[in-house]
């Protein structure tokens, strides 16, 4: 073997696309959107080349971060894959370390990841730190249908679900909530204020429109709340094609103290899901003041966290103390490429 780790060139494209299609079902249009469609920052793909044979690849999906009051470029590490006959040779670690170290020289000094448990230990060997487990919750919109979908049904399940998913009434409000097809430019100012002093993927109008309006593989539904012409928040969700009857809240942003807007947006999305025959809703819970209580008041049942969240920085990165503090991070399902 004569192995060389380098950045992808056009000759590698078909091999990588075929690999991603077999692993994740990513087709041509999703490939273009995922890695080359973000107008704000480019993504980078690294390969292990064995004399012209693709032995593995790793993608760094470019994203801008809001870290405290600063905006900085970075990436999400995705799709790290080593072919079967090249495994157990330390290439997982070498590919990951080389791609992130060299991308750091181009200014991508901060990376986040949402690895599965099989990959987690490998990532921790080359500089990643697991800083937390992401809270999650669900709500049955139709208890009978949700119960029928389960393979194992504990005694008194329906009664327990009815009790646990009881929601509190939403106070009266004068919000205008409407479905939107795209995000307006003034969402930039709103999201900056809502996420001030937090670590998060920057939610600019350009990013949000790329992420939720131009995705070729999934149809997201989006609702925005406003009052007297001022944006108060938004919510994004989708119905699963692989698991019919399941819906997901992938993004929800309001000002931290605005419980009424958050609950009104959640209720609006739930009503949409009900009209689409969805019987259960799932969400990660943003790690931000008040969101736990917002979801509890909305009737959501918290489950044991299963998704690790990892962070990696290159030498010389400013603000390490901030990015390794899990309590500073605002994370939703939509920050992960899996949703």
Short mmCIF file of C-alpha atoms in Angstrom, two decimals:
data_model
loop_
_atom_site.label_atom_id
_atom_site.label_comp_id
_atom_site.label_asym_id
_atom_site.label_seq_id
_atom_site.Cartn_x
_atom_site.Cartn_y
_atom_site.Cartn_z
CA UNK A 1 0.00 0.00 0.00
CA UNK A 2 1.11 3.53 -0.82
CA UNK A 3 -1.33 5.66 1.17
CA UNK A 4 -1.67 9.41 0.77
CA UNK A 5 -4.11 11.62 2.69
CA UNK A 6 -5.05 14.66 0.63
CA UNK A 7 -7.92 16.94 -0.26
CA UNK A 8 -10.39 15.67 -2.84
CA UNK A 9 -9.86 16.47 -6.50
CA UNK A 10 -12.41 16.15 -9.35
CA UNK A 11 -11.19 12.63 -10.21
CA UNK A 12 -12.35 11.40 -6.78
CA UNK A 13 -15.90 12.69 -7.08
CA UNK A 14 -17.64 9.64 -8.54
CA UNK A 15 -16.02 7.24 -6.06
CA UNK A 16 -17.03 9.44 -3.11
CA UNK A 17 -20.58 9.87 -4.40
CA UNK A 18 -20.95 6.11 -4.89
CA UNK A 19 -19.62 5.53 -1.38
CA UNK A 20 -22.01 8.05 0.20
CA UNK A 21 -24.95 6.65 -1.75
CA UNK A 22 -24.28 3.13 -0.47
CA UNK A 23 -23.71 4.28 3.13
CA UNK A 24 -26.25 7.07 3.59
CA UNK A 25 -28.41 7.06 0.47
CA UNK A 26 -27.13 10.49 -0.60
CA UNK A 27 -28.00 11.15 -4.24
CA UNK A 28 -26.59 13.60 -6.78
CA UNK A 29 -28.77 16.58 -5.84
CA UNK A 30 -28.24 16.11 -2.11
CA UNK A 31 -24.48 15.81 -2.70
CA UNK A 32 -24.39 19.16 -4.50
CA UNK A 33 -26.58 20.85 -1.89
CA UNK A 34 -24.83 19.42 1.16
CA UNK A 35 -21.24 20.12 0.19
CA UNK A 36 -21.37 22.92 -2.38
CA UNK A 37 -24.67 24.74 -1.79
CA UNK A 38 -24.01 26.78 1.35
CA UNK A 39 -23.46 30.34 0.04
CA UNK A 40 -21.66 31.51 3.19
CA UNK A 41 -18.80 29.04 3.55
CA UNK A 42 -17.39 26.15 1.55
CA UNK A 43 -17.06 22.56 2.67
CA UNK A 44 -13.96 20.42 2.25
CA UNK A 45 -13.57 16.70 1.59
CA UNK A 46 -10.46 14.66 2.35
CA UNK A 47 -9.56 11.24 1.00
CA UNK A 48 -7.14 8.39 1.59
CA UNK A 49 -5.61 7.59 -1.79
CA UNK A 50 -3.97 4.19 -2.30
CA UNK A 51 -2.30 4.55 -5.71
CA UNK A 52 -5.55 5.73 -7.30
CA UNK A 53 -7.89 3.62 -5.16
CA UNK A 54 -10.18 5.41 -2.71
CA UNK A 55 -9.53 3.83 0.69
CA UNK A 56 -11.59 6.27 2.76
CA UNK A 57 -12.94 9.79 2.99
CA UNK A 58 -14.07 12.44 5.48
CA UNK A 59 -16.12 15.59 4.90
CA UNK A 60 -15.91 18.86 6.79
CA UNK A 61 -19.21 20.63 6.20
CA UNK A 62 -18.47 24.34 6.43
CA UNK A 63 -20.53 26.42 8.84
CA UNK A 64 -20.22 29.78 10.56
CA UNK A 65 -20.45 29.81 14.34
CA UNK A 66 -21.74 32.41 16.73
CA UNK A 67 -19.31 32.19 19.69
CA UNK A 68 -20.33 34.70 22.33
CA UNK A 69 -20.41 37.97 20.41
CA UNK A 70 -18.11 36.85 17.58
CA UNK A 71 -18.72 35.09 14.26
CA UNK A 72 -16.07 32.61 13.16
CA UNK A 73 -15.76 29.97 10.43
CA UNK A 74 -15.68 26.29 11.31
CA UNK A 75 -17.17 22.97 10.32
CA UNK A 76 -19.15 19.91 11.25
CA UNK A 77 -17.27 16.65 10.73
CA UNK A 78 -19.44 14.21 8.77
CA UNK A 79 -19.27 11.01 6.72
CA UNK A 80 -15.93 9.63 7.93
CA UNK A 81 -15.65 6.26 6.20
CA UNK A 82 -12.86 3.70 5.83
CA UNK A 83 -13.28 0.77 3.42
CA UNK A 84 -13.46 -2.66 5.00
CA UNK A 85 -10.05 -3.94 3.85
CA UNK A 86 -8.31 -0.79 5.15
CA UNK A 87 -9.75 -0.89 8.66
CA UNK A 88 -7.89 -1.62 11.92
CA UNK A 89 -4.79 0.13 10.57
CA UNK A 90 -5.21 3.44 12.42
CA UNK A 91 -6.48 5.22 9.30
CA UNK A 92 -9.65 6.51 10.99
CA UNK A 93 -7.53 8.59 13.36
CA UNK A 94 -4.97 9.62 10.73
CA UNK A 95 -7.61 10.80 8.27
CA UNK A 96 -9.56 12.71 10.90
CA UNK A 97 -6.49 14.40 12.39
CA UNK A 98 -4.94 15.34 9.05
CA UNK A 99 -8.13 16.78 7.59
CA UNK A 100 -8.92 18.89 10.66
CA UNK A 101 -5.34 20.04 11.27
CA UNK A 102 -4.81 21.13 7.67
CA UNK A 103 -8.24 22.76 7.45
CA UNK A 104 -7.28 24.72 10.56
CA UNK A 105 -4.50 26.31 8.54
CA UNK A 106 -7.23 27.67 6.26
CA UNK A 107 -9.11 29.22 9.19
CA UNK A 108 -11.45 26.35 10.18
CA UNK A 109 -10.22 26.16 13.77
CA UNK A 110 -13.46 25.02 15.40
CA UNK A 111 -15.29 21.78 14.64
CA UNK A 112 -18.37 20.10 16.10
CA UNK A 113 -19.65 16.58 15.68
CA UNK A 114 -22.59 14.31 16.46
CA UNK A 115 -21.00 10.84 16.28
CA UNK A 116 -22.72 7.54 16.86
CA UNK A 117 -21.41 5.49 19.76
CA UNK A 118 -19.35 3.21 17.50
CA UNK A 119 -17.37 6.15 16.11
CA UNK A 120 -17.10 8.18 19.33
CA UNK A 121 -14.05 6.42 20.80
CA UNK A 122 -12.13 6.84 17.53
CA UNK A 123 -12.79 10.58 17.41
CA UNK A 124 -11.62 11.05 21.00
CA UNK A 125 -8.18 9.70 20.00
CA UNK A 126 -7.29 12.72 17.86
CA UNK A 127 -8.25 15.77 19.86
CA UNK A 128 -12.03 15.78 20.12
CA UNK A 129 -13.66 16.27 23.52
CA UNK A 130 -17.11 15.04 24.43
CA UNK A 131 -18.62 17.94 26.34
CA UNK A 132 -22.16 16.69 26.83
CA UNK A 133 -25.13 14.53 25.91
CA UNK A 134 -27.97 16.31 24.12
CA UNK A 135 -31.31 16.33 26.01
CA UNK A 136 -34.26 14.88 24.09
CA UNK A 137 -38.01 14.55 24.54
CA UNK A 138 -41.10 13.35 22.72
CA UNK A 139 -44.84 13.88 22.78
CA UNK A 140 -47.53 11.45 21.61
CA UNK A 141 -50.13 13.38 19.60
CA UNK A 142 -52.29 10.26 19.35
CA UNK A 143 -51.68 7.97 22.33
CA UNK A 144 -53.50 4.99 20.84
CA UNK A 145 -51.59 5.03 17.56
CA UNK A 146 -48.29 5.71 19.31
CA UNK A 147 -48.88 2.79 21.67
CA UNK A 148 -49.80 0.51 18.77
CA UNK A 149 -46.50 1.38 17.05
CA UNK A 150 -44.40 0.05 19.94
CA UNK A 151 -43.06 -3.49 19.98
CA UNK A 152 -43.04 -3.61 23.78
CA UNK A 153 -45.97 -2.14 25.70
CA UNK A 154 -45.46 -1.73 29.47
CA UNK A 155 -48.54 -2.21 31.68
CA UNK A 156 -50.75 0.89 31.95
CA UNK A 157 -48.74 2.56 29.18
CA UNK A 158 -51.63 4.59 27.77
CA UNK A 159 -52.63 5.86 31.20
CA UNK A 160 -49.03 6.86 31.98
CA UNK A 161 -48.64 8.66 28.65
CA UNK A 162 -51.90 10.53 29.14
CA UNK A 163 -50.72 11.73 32.55
CA UNK A 164 -47.15 12.60 31.53
CA UNK A 165 -48.05 14.37 28.28
CA UNK A 166 -50.64 16.65 29.85
CA UNK A 167 -49.92 20.20 28.76
CA UNK A 168 -50.63 23.52 30.39
CA UNK A 169 -52.76 26.08 28.60
CA UNK A 170 -50.99 28.81 26.65
CA UNK A 171 -51.71 32.36 27.90
CA UNK A 172 -53.55 34.64 25.49
CA UNK A 173 -51.33 36.47 23.05
CA UNK A 174 -51.43 38.74 20.01
CA UNK A 175 -48.88 36.85 17.96
CA UNK A 176 -49.23 36.46 14.23
CA UNK A 177 -48.02 32.98 13.26
CA UNK A 178 -47.83 32.05 9.61
CA UNK A 179 -46.19 29.43 7.45
CA UNK A 180 -43.26 30.79 5.46
CA UNK A 181 -41.52 29.55 2.33
CA UNK A 182 -38.26 31.41 2.98
CA UNK A 183 -36.57 33.38 5.74
CA UNK A 184 -36.47 37.20 5.44
CA UNK A 185 -33.23 39.13 5.75
CA UNK A 186 -34.25 40.70 9.06
CA UNK A 187 -34.03 37.24 10.67
CA UNK A 188 -30.28 37.99 10.89
CA UNK A 189 -30.74 40.68 13.52
CA UNK A 190 -33.30 38.63 15.46
CA UNK A 191 -31.12 35.52 15.64
CA UNK A 192 -28.06 37.54 16.68
CA UNK A 193 -29.99 39.00 19.61
CA UNK A 194 -31.61 35.68 20.54
CA UNK A 195 -28.24 33.89 20.57
CA UNK A 196 -26.10 36.61 22.14
CA UNK A 197 -23.53 35.24 24.59
CA UNK A 198 -24.26 31.71 23.32
CA UNK A 199 -22.32 29.25 21.19
CA UNK A 200 -24.35 28.15 18.19
CA UNK A 201 -24.42 27.63 14.46
CA UNK A 202 -25.02 31.12 13.11
CA UNK A 203 -28.61 31.39 11.89
CA UNK A 204 -28.45 33.99 9.13
CA UNK A 205 -31.13 34.23 6.44
CA UNK A 206 -28.67 32.83 3.89
CA UNK A 207 -27.87 29.83 6.05
CA UNK A 208 -31.49 29.14 7.03
CA UNK A 209 -32.70 29.35 3.44
CA UNK A 210 -29.98 26.97 2.30
CA UNK A 211 -30.55 24.58 5.19
CA UNK A 212 -34.35 24.42 5.29
CA UNK A 213 -35.68 25.87 2.02
CA UNK A 214 -33.35 24.46 -0.63
CA UNK A 215 -32.73 20.94 0.70
CA UNK A 216 -33.59 18.55 -2.17
CA UNK A 217 -34.02 15.45 -0.01
CA UNK A 218 -36.53 16.65 2.58
CA UNK A 219 -39.50 18.99 2.79
CA UNK A 220 -39.34 21.14 5.90
CA UNK A 221 -42.33 23.08 7.18
CA UNK A 222 -41.53 26.49 8.66
CA UNK A 223 -43.60 28.85 10.81
CA UNK A 224 -42.67 32.35 11.93
CA UNK A 225 -44.17 34.38 14.77
CA UNK A 226 -44.32 38.16 14.71
CA UNK A 227 -45.99 40.93 16.65
CA UNK A 228 -46.58 44.41 15.25
CA UNK A 229 -44.16 43.64 12.43
CA UNK A 230 -41.34 42.44 14.71
CA UNK A 231 -40.03 38.87 14.46
CA UNK A 232 -40.57 36.98 17.71
CA UNK A 233 -39.39 33.52 16.70
CA UNK A 234 -39.58 30.61 14.26
CA UNK A 235 -39.91 26.83 14.26
CA UNK A 236 -38.95 24.20 11.66
CA UNK A 237 -40.08 20.58 11.43
CA UNK A 238 -40.61 17.66 9.09
CA UNK A 239 -42.55 14.41 8.82
CA UNK A 240 -40.43 11.28 8.52
CA UNK A 241 -40.68 9.24 5.33
CA UNK A 242 -38.72 6.34 6.81
CA UNK A 243 -40.90 6.22 9.93
CA UNK A 244 -44.43 7.23 8.91
CA UNK A 245 -46.33 8.85 11.76
CA UNK A 246 -43.23 10.44 13.31
CA UNK A 247 -42.55 14.17 13.22
CA UNK A 248 -39.46 16.11 14.26
CA UNK A 249 -38.84 19.61 15.58
CA UNK A 250 -35.47 20.44 14.04
CA UNK A 251 -35.13 24.12 14.90
CA UNK A 252 -36.84 26.49 17.32
CA UNK A 253 -35.56 29.93 18.17
CA UNK A 254 -37.11 32.60 20.38
CA UNK A 255 -35.68 35.07 22.84
CA UNK A 256 -34.74 33.15 25.98
CA UNK A 257 -37.47 34.62 28.17
CA UNK A 258 -40.26 34.42 25.57
CA UNK A 259 -42.06 31.27 26.72
CA UNK A 260 -45.38 32.25 25.17
CA UNK A 261 -43.97 32.54 21.64
CA UNK A 262 -42.10 29.25 21.95
CA UNK A 263 -45.18 27.38 23.15
CA UNK A 264 -47.40 28.97 20.51
CA UNK A 265 -44.96 27.95 17.77
CA UNK A 266 -44.72 24.39 19.11
CA UNK A 267 -48.52 24.14 19.19
CA UNK A 268 -48.80 25.46 15.63
CA UNK A 269 -46.35 22.84 14.36
CA UNK A 270 -48.14 20.10 16.32
CA UNK A 271 -51.45 21.07 14.70
CA UNK A 272 -49.78 20.88 11.30
CA UNK A 273 -48.43 17.43 12.16
CA UNK A 274 -51.87 16.24 13.26
CA UNK A 275 -53.28 17.34 9.90
CA UNK A 276 -50.60 15.18 8.25
CA UNK A 277 -51.47 12.09 10.32
CA UNK A 278 -48.38 12.33 12.55
CA UNK A 279 -48.92 10.61 15.92
CA UNK A 280 -45.66 11.41 17.78
CA UNK A 281 -43.23 14.36 17.81
CA UNK A 282 -39.56 14.16 18.75
CA UNK A 283 -37.11 16.94 19.56
CA UNK A 284 -33.73 17.70 21.00
CA UNK A 285 -34.08 20.26 23.77
CA UNK A 286 -31.99 23.41 23.25
CA UNK A 287 -29.58 23.94 26.13
CA UNK A 288 -30.85 27.42 26.88
CA UNK A 289 -32.60 29.10 29.79
CA UNK A 290 -36.24 28.11 30.02
CA UNK A 291 -36.42 25.57 27.19
CA UNK A 292 -36.73 22.56 29.50
CA UNK A 293 -39.76 24.12 31.13
CA UNK A 294 -41.21 25.21 27.79
CA UNK A 295 -41.25 21.62 26.54
CA UNK A 296 -42.51 20.23 29.85
CA UNK A 297 -45.38 22.74 29.86
CA UNK A 298 -46.12 21.69 26.27
CA UNK A 299 -46.58 18.08 27.37
CA UNK A 300 -43.25 16.62 26.26
CA UNK A 301 -41.81 13.58 28.02
CA UNK A 302 -38.06 13.64 28.57
CA UNK A 303 -36.03 10.57 27.66
CA UNK A 304 -32.52 9.42 28.51
CA UNK A 305 -30.02 11.33 26.29
CA UNK A 306 -28.29 9.15 23.70
CA UNK A 307 -26.57 11.63 21.35
CA UNK A 308 -23.00 12.69 22.27
CA UNK A 309 -21.87 16.20 21.33
CA UNK A 310 -18.16 16.65 20.61
CA UNK A 311 -15.98 19.70 19.98
CA UNK A 312 -12.45 20.07 18.62
CA UNK A 313 -10.24 23.15 18.29
CA UNK A 314 -6.85 23.67 16.71
CA UNK A 315 -3.88 25.20 18.50
CA UNK A 316 -4.10 28.94 18.83
CA UNK A 317 -7.88 29.02 18.87
CA UNK A 318 -9.16 31.83 21.07
CA UNK A 319 -11.99 31.13 23.47
CA UNK A 320 -11.39 27.46 24.36
CA UNK A 321 -13.03 27.95 27.73
CA UNK A 322 -16.24 29.05 26.06
CA UNK A 323 -16.51 26.30 23.45
CA UNK A 324 -15.88 23.45 25.90
CA UNK A 325 -18.67 24.63 28.22
CA UNK A 326 -21.71 22.57 27.19
CA UNK A 327 -24.07 24.94 29.01
CA UNK A 328 -23.15 27.71 26.55
CA UNK A 329 -24.18 25.74 23.47
CA UNK A 330 -27.54 26.15 21.74
CA UNK A 331 -28.09 22.94 19.77
CA UNK A 332 -31.06 21.68 17.77
CA UNK A 333 -31.59 18.65 15.52
CA UNK A 334 -31.12 20.84 12.46
CA UNK A 335 -27.51 21.51 13.44
CA UNK A 336 -26.78 17.85 12.65
CA UNK A 337 -26.57 16.69 9.04
CA UNK A 338 -28.68 13.65 10.03
CA UNK A 339 -31.84 15.79 10.14
#
